[in-house]
XYZ file of C-alpha atoms in Angstrom:
491
model
C 55.348 78.268 205.159
C 54.504 78.126 201.437
C 51.835 75.756 200.120
C 54.537 73.946 198.108
C 56.109 72.902 201.428
C 53.250 72.516 203.887
C 51.013 70.270 201.746
C 53.820 67.756 201.017
C 54.598 67.677 204.744
C 50.932 66.957 205.586
C 50.829 64.081 203.097
C 54.269 62.893 204.235
C 53.133 62.745 207.869
C 50.220 60.458 206.960
C 52.395 58.244 204.765
C 55.066 58.078 207.475
C 52.420 56.869 209.921
C 51.370 54.123 207.511
C 54.879 53.039 206.472
C 56.149 52.951 210.033
C 53.124 51.035 211.293
C 53.679 48.360 208.664
C 57.165 47.584 210.029
C 57.087 48.699 213.664
C 55.427 45.494 214.856
C 58.069 43.229 213.280
C 60.208 43.204 216.426
C 57.197 43.046 218.757
C 55.546 39.874 217.434
C 56.593 37.579 220.330
C 55.337 40.018 222.971
C 52.028 40.618 221.157
C 51.497 36.899 220.536
C 52.146 36.015 224.190
C 49.773 38.715 225.397
C 46.804 37.806 223.188
C 47.316 34.062 223.550
C 48.587 32.899 220.172
C 51.860 31.918 218.517
C 54.177 34.348 216.680
C 53.761 32.166 213.578
C 49.990 32.561 213.610
C 50.331 36.265 214.286
C 52.584 36.685 211.236
C 49.848 35.205 209.103
C 47.330 37.567 210.690
C 49.507 40.611 209.877
C 49.188 39.828 206.191
C 45.509 40.775 206.535
C 46.757 44.381 206.438
C 48.483 43.825 203.097
C 45.434 41.984 201.807
C 43.128 44.908 202.669
C 45.552 47.311 200.982
C 45.647 45.298 197.773
C 41.872 44.849 197.607
C 40.798 48.442 198.289
C 43.508 50.521 196.565
C 41.861 50.117 193.114
C 38.753 51.931 194.394
C 40.675 54.887 195.841
C 40.743 57.040 192.697
C 37.008 56.831 192.057
C 36.174 57.425 195.740
C 38.366 60.560 195.751
C 36.649 61.892 192.616
C 33.193 61.108 193.998
C 33.552 62.536 197.514
C 36.506 64.916 197.184
C 40.195 64.194 197.759
C 40.512 66.186 200.994
C 37.462 64.570 202.568
C 38.578 61.059 201.623
C 42.148 61.730 202.766
C 41.092 62.930 206.215
C 38.500 60.136 206.510
C 41.187 57.594 205.665
C 43.350 58.934 208.493
C 40.386 58.549 210.882
C 39.805 54.936 209.751
C 43.509 54.178 210.125
C 43.490 55.638 213.658
C 40.457 53.534 214.601
C 42.260 50.433 213.364
C 45.337 51.394 215.394
C 43.244 51.782 218.540
C 41.646 48.411 217.820
C 45.086 46.782 217.569
C 46.138 48.291 220.902
C 42.962 46.988 222.573
C 42.968 43.544 220.904
C 42.454 40.641 223.312
C 42.511 37.802 220.777
C 43.864 36.895 217.369
C 40.427 37.529 215.823
C 40.261 41.056 217.231
C 43.791 41.723 216.017
C 43.023 40.518 212.485
C 39.890 42.674 212.324
C 41.766 45.766 213.567
C 44.613 45.237 211.096
C 42.083 44.886 208.275
C 40.504 48.215 209.264
C 43.978 49.784 209.255
C 44.542 48.352 205.783
C 41.315 49.872 204.447
C 42.387 53.261 205.796
C 45.874 52.849 204.354
C 44.471 51.843 200.955
C 42.786 55.231 200.698
C 45.450 57.272 202.489
C 48.413 56.562 200.197
C 47.001 57.125 196.671
C 44.588 59.864 197.732
C 47.393 61.628 199.607
C 49.397 61.720 196.385
C 46.315 62.905 194.500
C 45.916 65.791 196.975
C 49.521 66.725 196.302
C 49.213 66.509 192.513
C 46.054 68.633 192.463
C 47.469 71.247 194.834
C 51.009 71.746 193.513
C 52.015 73.113 190.109
C 53.989 70.683 187.960
C 57.099 72.838 187.975
C 57.203 72.491 191.791
C 56.423 68.766 191.759
C 59.983 67.390 192.011
C 60.730 69.359 195.167
C 57.352 68.481 196.703
C 57.660 64.789 195.870
C 61.104 64.700 197.467
C 59.473 65.393 200.832
C 56.687 62.872 200.294
C 59.213 60.174 199.325
C 60.924 60.360 202.723
C 58.301 58.306 204.649
C 58.680 55.344 202.301
C 62.376 55.190 203.199
C 62.358 56.378 206.803
C 59.363 54.371 208.034
C 60.744 50.871 207.350
C 64.133 51.642 208.942
C 62.780 53.544 211.964
C 59.974 51.051 212.598
C 61.947 48.032 213.871
C 64.120 50.095 216.220
C 61.158 52.041 217.560
C 59.085 48.887 217.969
C 61.894 47.148 219.824
C 62.475 50.146 222.097
C 58.791 50.605 222.977
C 58.201 46.892 223.542
C 61.345 46.533 225.665
C 60.965 49.582 227.879
C 57.185 50.240 227.822
C 54.461 48.035 226.313
C 53.683 46.840 222.793
C 50.302 48.604 222.965
C 52.014 51.975 222.547
C 53.417 51.099 219.107
C 49.864 51.544 217.786
C 48.830 54.431 220.005
C 51.663 56.662 218.724
C 49.638 56.937 215.504
C 46.894 58.872 217.287
C 48.659 62.233 217.874
C 50.208 62.082 214.380
C 46.784 61.428 212.875
C 45.072 64.217 214.815
C 47.696 66.739 213.696
C 47.404 65.491 210.094
C 43.604 65.895 210.086
C 43.796 69.414 211.530
C 46.468 70.521 209.043
C 44.634 68.958 206.087
C 41.366 70.700 206.946
C 43.160 74.030 207.326
C 45.605 74.059 204.402
C 44.279 71.697 201.706
C 41.645 73.074 199.346
C 38.433 70.985 199.001
C 39.040 70.124 195.344
C 36.390 67.835 193.829
C 36.048 66.358 190.357
C 33.238 67.782 188.219
C 33.070 64.718 185.974
C 32.012 61.740 188.121
C 32.300 58.530 186.126
C 30.352 55.312 186.842
C 32.098 52.878 189.155
C 33.462 49.679 187.593
C 32.094 47.115 190.085
C 33.008 44.055 188.037
C 36.519 45.373 187.459
C 36.868 46.169 191.161
C 35.846 42.604 192.032
C 38.285 41.006 189.561
C 41.151 43.373 190.404
C 40.554 42.960 194.141
C 40.716 39.166 193.974
C 43.704 39.283 191.642
C 45.764 41.798 193.570
C 44.738 40.319 196.917
C 45.728 36.805 195.888
C 49.080 37.853 194.445
C 49.949 40.232 197.296
C 48.928 37.738 199.978
C 50.788 34.882 198.300
C 53.943 36.919 197.857
C 53.819 38.304 201.401
C 53.776 34.833 202.992
C 56.143 33.172 200.503
C 59.352 32.141 202.198
C 58.031 32.802 205.725
C 57.065 29.159 206.315
C 53.632 30.072 207.624
C 51.723 28.212 204.899
C 52.577 25.156 202.769
C 54.084 26.053 199.396
C 51.166 24.517 197.405
C 48.774 26.876 199.242
C 51.031 29.881 198.602
C 51.329 29.018 194.909
C 47.545 28.505 194.787
C 46.943 32.054 196.027
C 49.366 33.502 193.470
C 47.938 31.455 190.572
C 44.336 32.368 191.454
C 45.378 36.003 191.676
C 47.113 35.830 188.293
C 44.043 34.254 186.676
C 41.799 36.969 188.125
C 44.137 39.721 186.891
C 44.112 38.127 183.421
C 40.306 38.181 183.456
C 40.431 41.813 184.542
C 42.695 42.726 181.602
C 40.148 41.182 179.226
C 37.370 43.058 181.024
C 39.250 46.396 181.071
C 39.333 46.558 177.269
C 35.526 46.429 177.099
C 34.585 49.189 179.566
C 34.936 52.975 179.137
C 36.025 53.731 182.723
C 38.015 50.795 184.171
C 38.967 50.794 187.840
C 42.610 50.230 186.815
C 43.336 52.211 183.654
C 46.158 50.449 181.794
C 45.806 52.875 178.885
C 48.006 55.203 180.956
C 50.906 52.916 180.050
C 50.817 54.421 176.566
C 52.482 57.473 178.099
C 56.226 56.851 177.916
C 57.007 58.421 181.269
C 54.208 56.561 183.062
C 55.312 53.297 181.462
C 58.870 53.845 182.667
C 57.688 54.767 186.177
C 55.492 51.655 186.400
C 57.766 49.045 184.797
C 61.162 50.425 185.741
C 59.850 51.474 189.139
C 58.520 47.956 189.770
C 61.927 46.386 189.116
C 63.751 48.992 191.201
C 61.312 48.751 194.112
C 61.334 44.961 194.006
C 65.052 44.909 194.722
C 65.171 47.813 197.141
C 61.980 46.609 198.879
C 63.836 43.523 200.089
C 66.393 45.631 202.004
C 64.241 46.404 205.091
C 63.510 42.661 205.310
C 67.003 41.263 204.679
C 69.227 43.751 206.500
C 67.644 43.517 209.997
C 67.702 39.721 209.711
C 71.389 39.786 208.726
C 72.286 42.049 211.652
C 70.187 40.167 214.201
C 70.470 36.533 213.105
C 73.839 36.685 211.351
C 75.669 39.177 213.580
C 73.840 38.537 216.860
C 72.790 42.169 217.412
C 69.659 43.079 219.346
C 66.633 44.455 217.462
C 67.309 47.889 218.924
C 70.980 47.820 217.900
C 70.202 46.693 214.347
C 67.510 49.366 214.114
C 70.000 52.077 215.039
C 72.322 50.899 212.249
C 69.645 50.613 209.561
C 68.559 54.129 210.504
C 71.531 55.250 208.383
C 69.397 54.824 205.268
C 66.935 57.378 206.617
C 69.740 59.853 207.359
C 70.960 59.587 203.767
C 67.422 60.087 202.478
C 67.045 63.311 204.449
C 70.319 64.688 203.060
C 68.967 64.255 199.537
C 65.757 66.269 199.968
C 67.213 69.684 199.212
C 69.276 68.476 196.247
C 66.824 66.370 194.224
C 65.179 69.203 192.289
C 68.502 70.827 191.390
C 70.111 67.549 190.308
C 67.177 66.563 188.095
C 66.948 70.069 186.590
C 70.682 69.976 185.819
C 71.051 66.464 184.377
C 67.498 65.498 183.372
C 65.363 62.558 184.452
C 66.781 59.955 182.077
C 70.432 60.584 182.929
C 69.711 60.646 186.661
C 67.509 57.540 186.683
C 69.776 55.348 184.558
C 72.892 56.226 186.550
C 71.186 56.169 189.925
C 69.581 52.772 189.303
C 73.055 51.275 188.848
C 74.594 53.173 191.766
C 71.758 52.252 194.143
C 71.949 48.620 193.063
C 75.698 48.716 193.721
C 75.174 49.883 197.303
C 72.573 47.143 197.720
C 75.019 44.528 196.438
C 77.705 45.770 198.860
C 75.558 44.388 201.706
C 76.524 40.915 200.469
C 80.092 41.615 201.623
C 79.104 42.387 205.220
C 80.474 39.890 207.741
C 80.452 39.804 211.569
C 83.949 41.315 211.370
C 82.898 44.289 209.242
C 83.130 47.487 211.343
C 79.654 48.748 212.192
C 80.816 52.289 211.457
C 81.643 51.262 207.874
C 78.219 49.612 207.476
C 76.576 52.779 208.759
C 78.485 55.015 206.313
C 77.591 52.781 203.347
C 73.928 52.760 204.379
C 73.882 56.553 204.642
C 75.347 56.980 201.152
C 73.095 54.286 199.720
C 70.065 55.910 201.349
C 70.923 59.179 199.614
C 70.901 57.620 196.142
C 67.846 55.429 196.806
C 65.864 58.464 197.946
C 66.893 60.387 194.827
C 65.714 57.517 192.622
C 62.389 57.179 194.427
C 61.798 60.923 194.062
C 62.498 60.734 190.326
C 60.286 57.663 189.805
C 57.401 59.075 191.841
C 57.516 62.373 189.946
C 58.110 61.433 186.320
C 55.111 59.109 186.210
C 52.761 62.095 186.372
C 54.628 64.363 183.944
C 52.349 63.638 180.964
C 49.124 62.864 182.854
C 46.324 65.407 182.438
C 44.369 66.452 185.522
C 41.238 64.527 184.457
C 43.100 61.190 184.689
C 45.251 62.024 187.710
C 43.139 60.000 190.161
C 43.400 56.894 187.967
C 47.144 57.461 187.652
C 47.692 57.557 191.433
C 45.643 54.369 191.794
C 47.680 52.491 189.183
C 50.986 53.669 190.658
C 49.964 52.691 194.202
C 48.894 49.212 193.097
C 52.193 48.461 191.361
C 54.189 49.854 194.292
C 52.388 47.561 196.724
C 52.970 44.532 194.507
C 56.649 45.425 194.080
C 57.218 45.619 197.844
C 55.467 42.276 198.422
C 57.455 40.711 195.582
C 60.717 42.096 196.977
C 60.177 40.476 200.365
C 59.191 37.213 198.658
C 62.282 37.177 196.406
C 64.565 38.029 199.337
C 63.068 35.367 201.597
C 63.098 32.731 198.842
C 66.736 33.491 197.977
C 67.814 33.018 201.608
C 65.785 29.825 201.909
C 67.263 28.462 198.671
C 70.805 29.203 199.880
C 70.159 27.298 203.116
C 68.661 24.414 201.134
C 71.691 24.214 198.820
C 74.031 23.820 201.775
C 71.854 21.017 203.157
C 69.974 23.044 205.797
C 70.901 24.039 209.329
C 70.770 27.296 211.248
C 70.836 30.640 209.427
C 74.261 32.280 209.222
C 75.509 35.621 207.912
C 76.825 33.897 204.762
C 73.286 32.827 203.787
C 72.243 36.416 203.076
C 74.958 37.283 200.528
C 73.336 35.597 197.483
C 69.982 37.198 198.305
C 71.504 40.686 198.274
C 73.150 39.954 194.915
C 69.883 38.698 193.396
C 67.796 41.703 194.461
C 70.614 44.090 193.438
C 70.642 42.633 189.909
C 66.861 43.018 189.673
C 67.114 46.669 190.739
C 69.957 47.302 188.287
C 67.852 45.903 185.420
C 65.495 48.889 185.817
C 68.221 51.029 184.204
C 67.358 49.398 180.854
C 63.754 50.612 181.107
C 64.801 54.121 182.097
C 67.355 54.279 179.268
C 64.552 53.722 176.745
C 62.883 57.008 177.759
C 63.291 60.062 175.492
C 66.216 62.324 176.371
C 63.805 65.118 177.380
C 61.484 62.825 179.376
C 59.723 64.624 182.192
C 60.634 68.119 180.995
C 57.148 69.228 182.094
C 58.189 68.858 185.745
C 62.006 68.949 185.721
C 62.482 72.501 184.430
C 65.484 71.331 182.402
C 64.024 71.868 178.936
C 62.956 75.393 179.822
C 66.521 76.179 180.860
C 67.926 74.664 177.664
C 65.481 76.648 175.500
C 66.367 79.822 177.366
C 70.076 79.130 176.867
C 69.569 78.446 173.156
C 67.646 81.699 172.778
C 70.493 83.577 174.400
C 72.974 81.877 172.054
C 70.779 82.693 169.050
C 70.479 86.321 170.154
C 74.251 86.563 170.597
C 74.809 85.034 167.144
C 72.247 87.389 165.601
C 73.861 90.378 167.293
C 77.317 89.306 166.076
C 75.998 88.895 162.510
C 74.457 92.376 162.589
C 77.676 93.898 163.887
C 79.668 92.046 161.220
C 77.306 93.354 158.516
C 77.598 96.885 159.824
C 81.408 96.639 159.844
C 81.430 95.436 156.259
C 79.122 98.270 155.222
C 81.287 100.848 156.967
C 84.395 99.506 155.188
C 82.661 99.796 151.801
C 81.504 103.323 152.523
C 84.967 104.270 153.751
């Protein structure tokens, strides 16, 4: 297998492990809580320790990769993640579980951005769209496979195995990484921004934690708002600090690149809306329709099927139509399929829901591939580690914000009808809200230049080649016309 295929698959396997782990325990909370002697509500709060560790340590990932080498950090992150998984499986109390989830989060904080950095430093830019299409799959497949797999394992085996399944995946990933990934290391090691890391860690941790528990009724709203406000203040202080240091831990100067700015800002809006889907849809199917976790997981798996169908077409579609045309159109189409979920009722045929999810998964996967690729089109190799760090931070915040917006929209709908039990009708407004947010990303993508991302799409090269052929044909025709005229004069 070519390097352009095997390296994306290695990175994708690690990211699949992380994305699935983040959602696989959702359906197993009651069983885990009963076994370790706590309440599901308390356990939900403990799970956010994973998200907190991610938010705090992601900003350091770029510098760590430059300092110790991307391959070494990537494989070490997999080891740390595996140790955390084993700790979760062996946990006997809520304290042990929190500690193990935090260790998993530290591993995940390094695994995601450094995995992308390995890919970007190993694959030529002209092959990047195709490679990124394979890496995008875990982000879509993990959240939809996780609940069904977690429900199946917990029902028919034991909840401990939902963490132990990471071990064989991790071992294979480490072996493949050591064999096929080159030990690329940065020659220009910059000083670490400790003050920036401290401010960014508190800021991102506070915002991510506050957003992740918002609407879940695990903490009073004043406490939730307090976390978010403290995080926002810390981020503001970081922005003031970042302007005064030569090598900030989060490099916002990358936003001067038009393609990176579109990937960050437009990608945030798109991910915020789409990120609510894995949270809202299982709840609709289970609470609103009365399906079991396993049944709802089998239906939501349709999104993953659609994503897999897209993998072989992404590069060709982007090369044919260009990034801007694809991303503007696809943002609206994907938002439309998200809004369609608002029309689902208990009487809607499950086969129809499955078909719509498959088609929607196709377009969402195409958009994620485009967003994940275009952000790096103008980034030089020296700043690639800082670029992957910035992208990973905004992606994590977007997912947390999506769940918060979805949960708050459902809660507000229930409040407006004077409370009571959740029904299928309570989810409709939430789907509309997150769909509108996703659709708004089309405005950001429309503001990109028409040839945006030509460095990685291959489209401009084709257009230039076509123009040269047209020019040659015109030149040849002019020469022939001149020769004909000369022959007529001589005749």
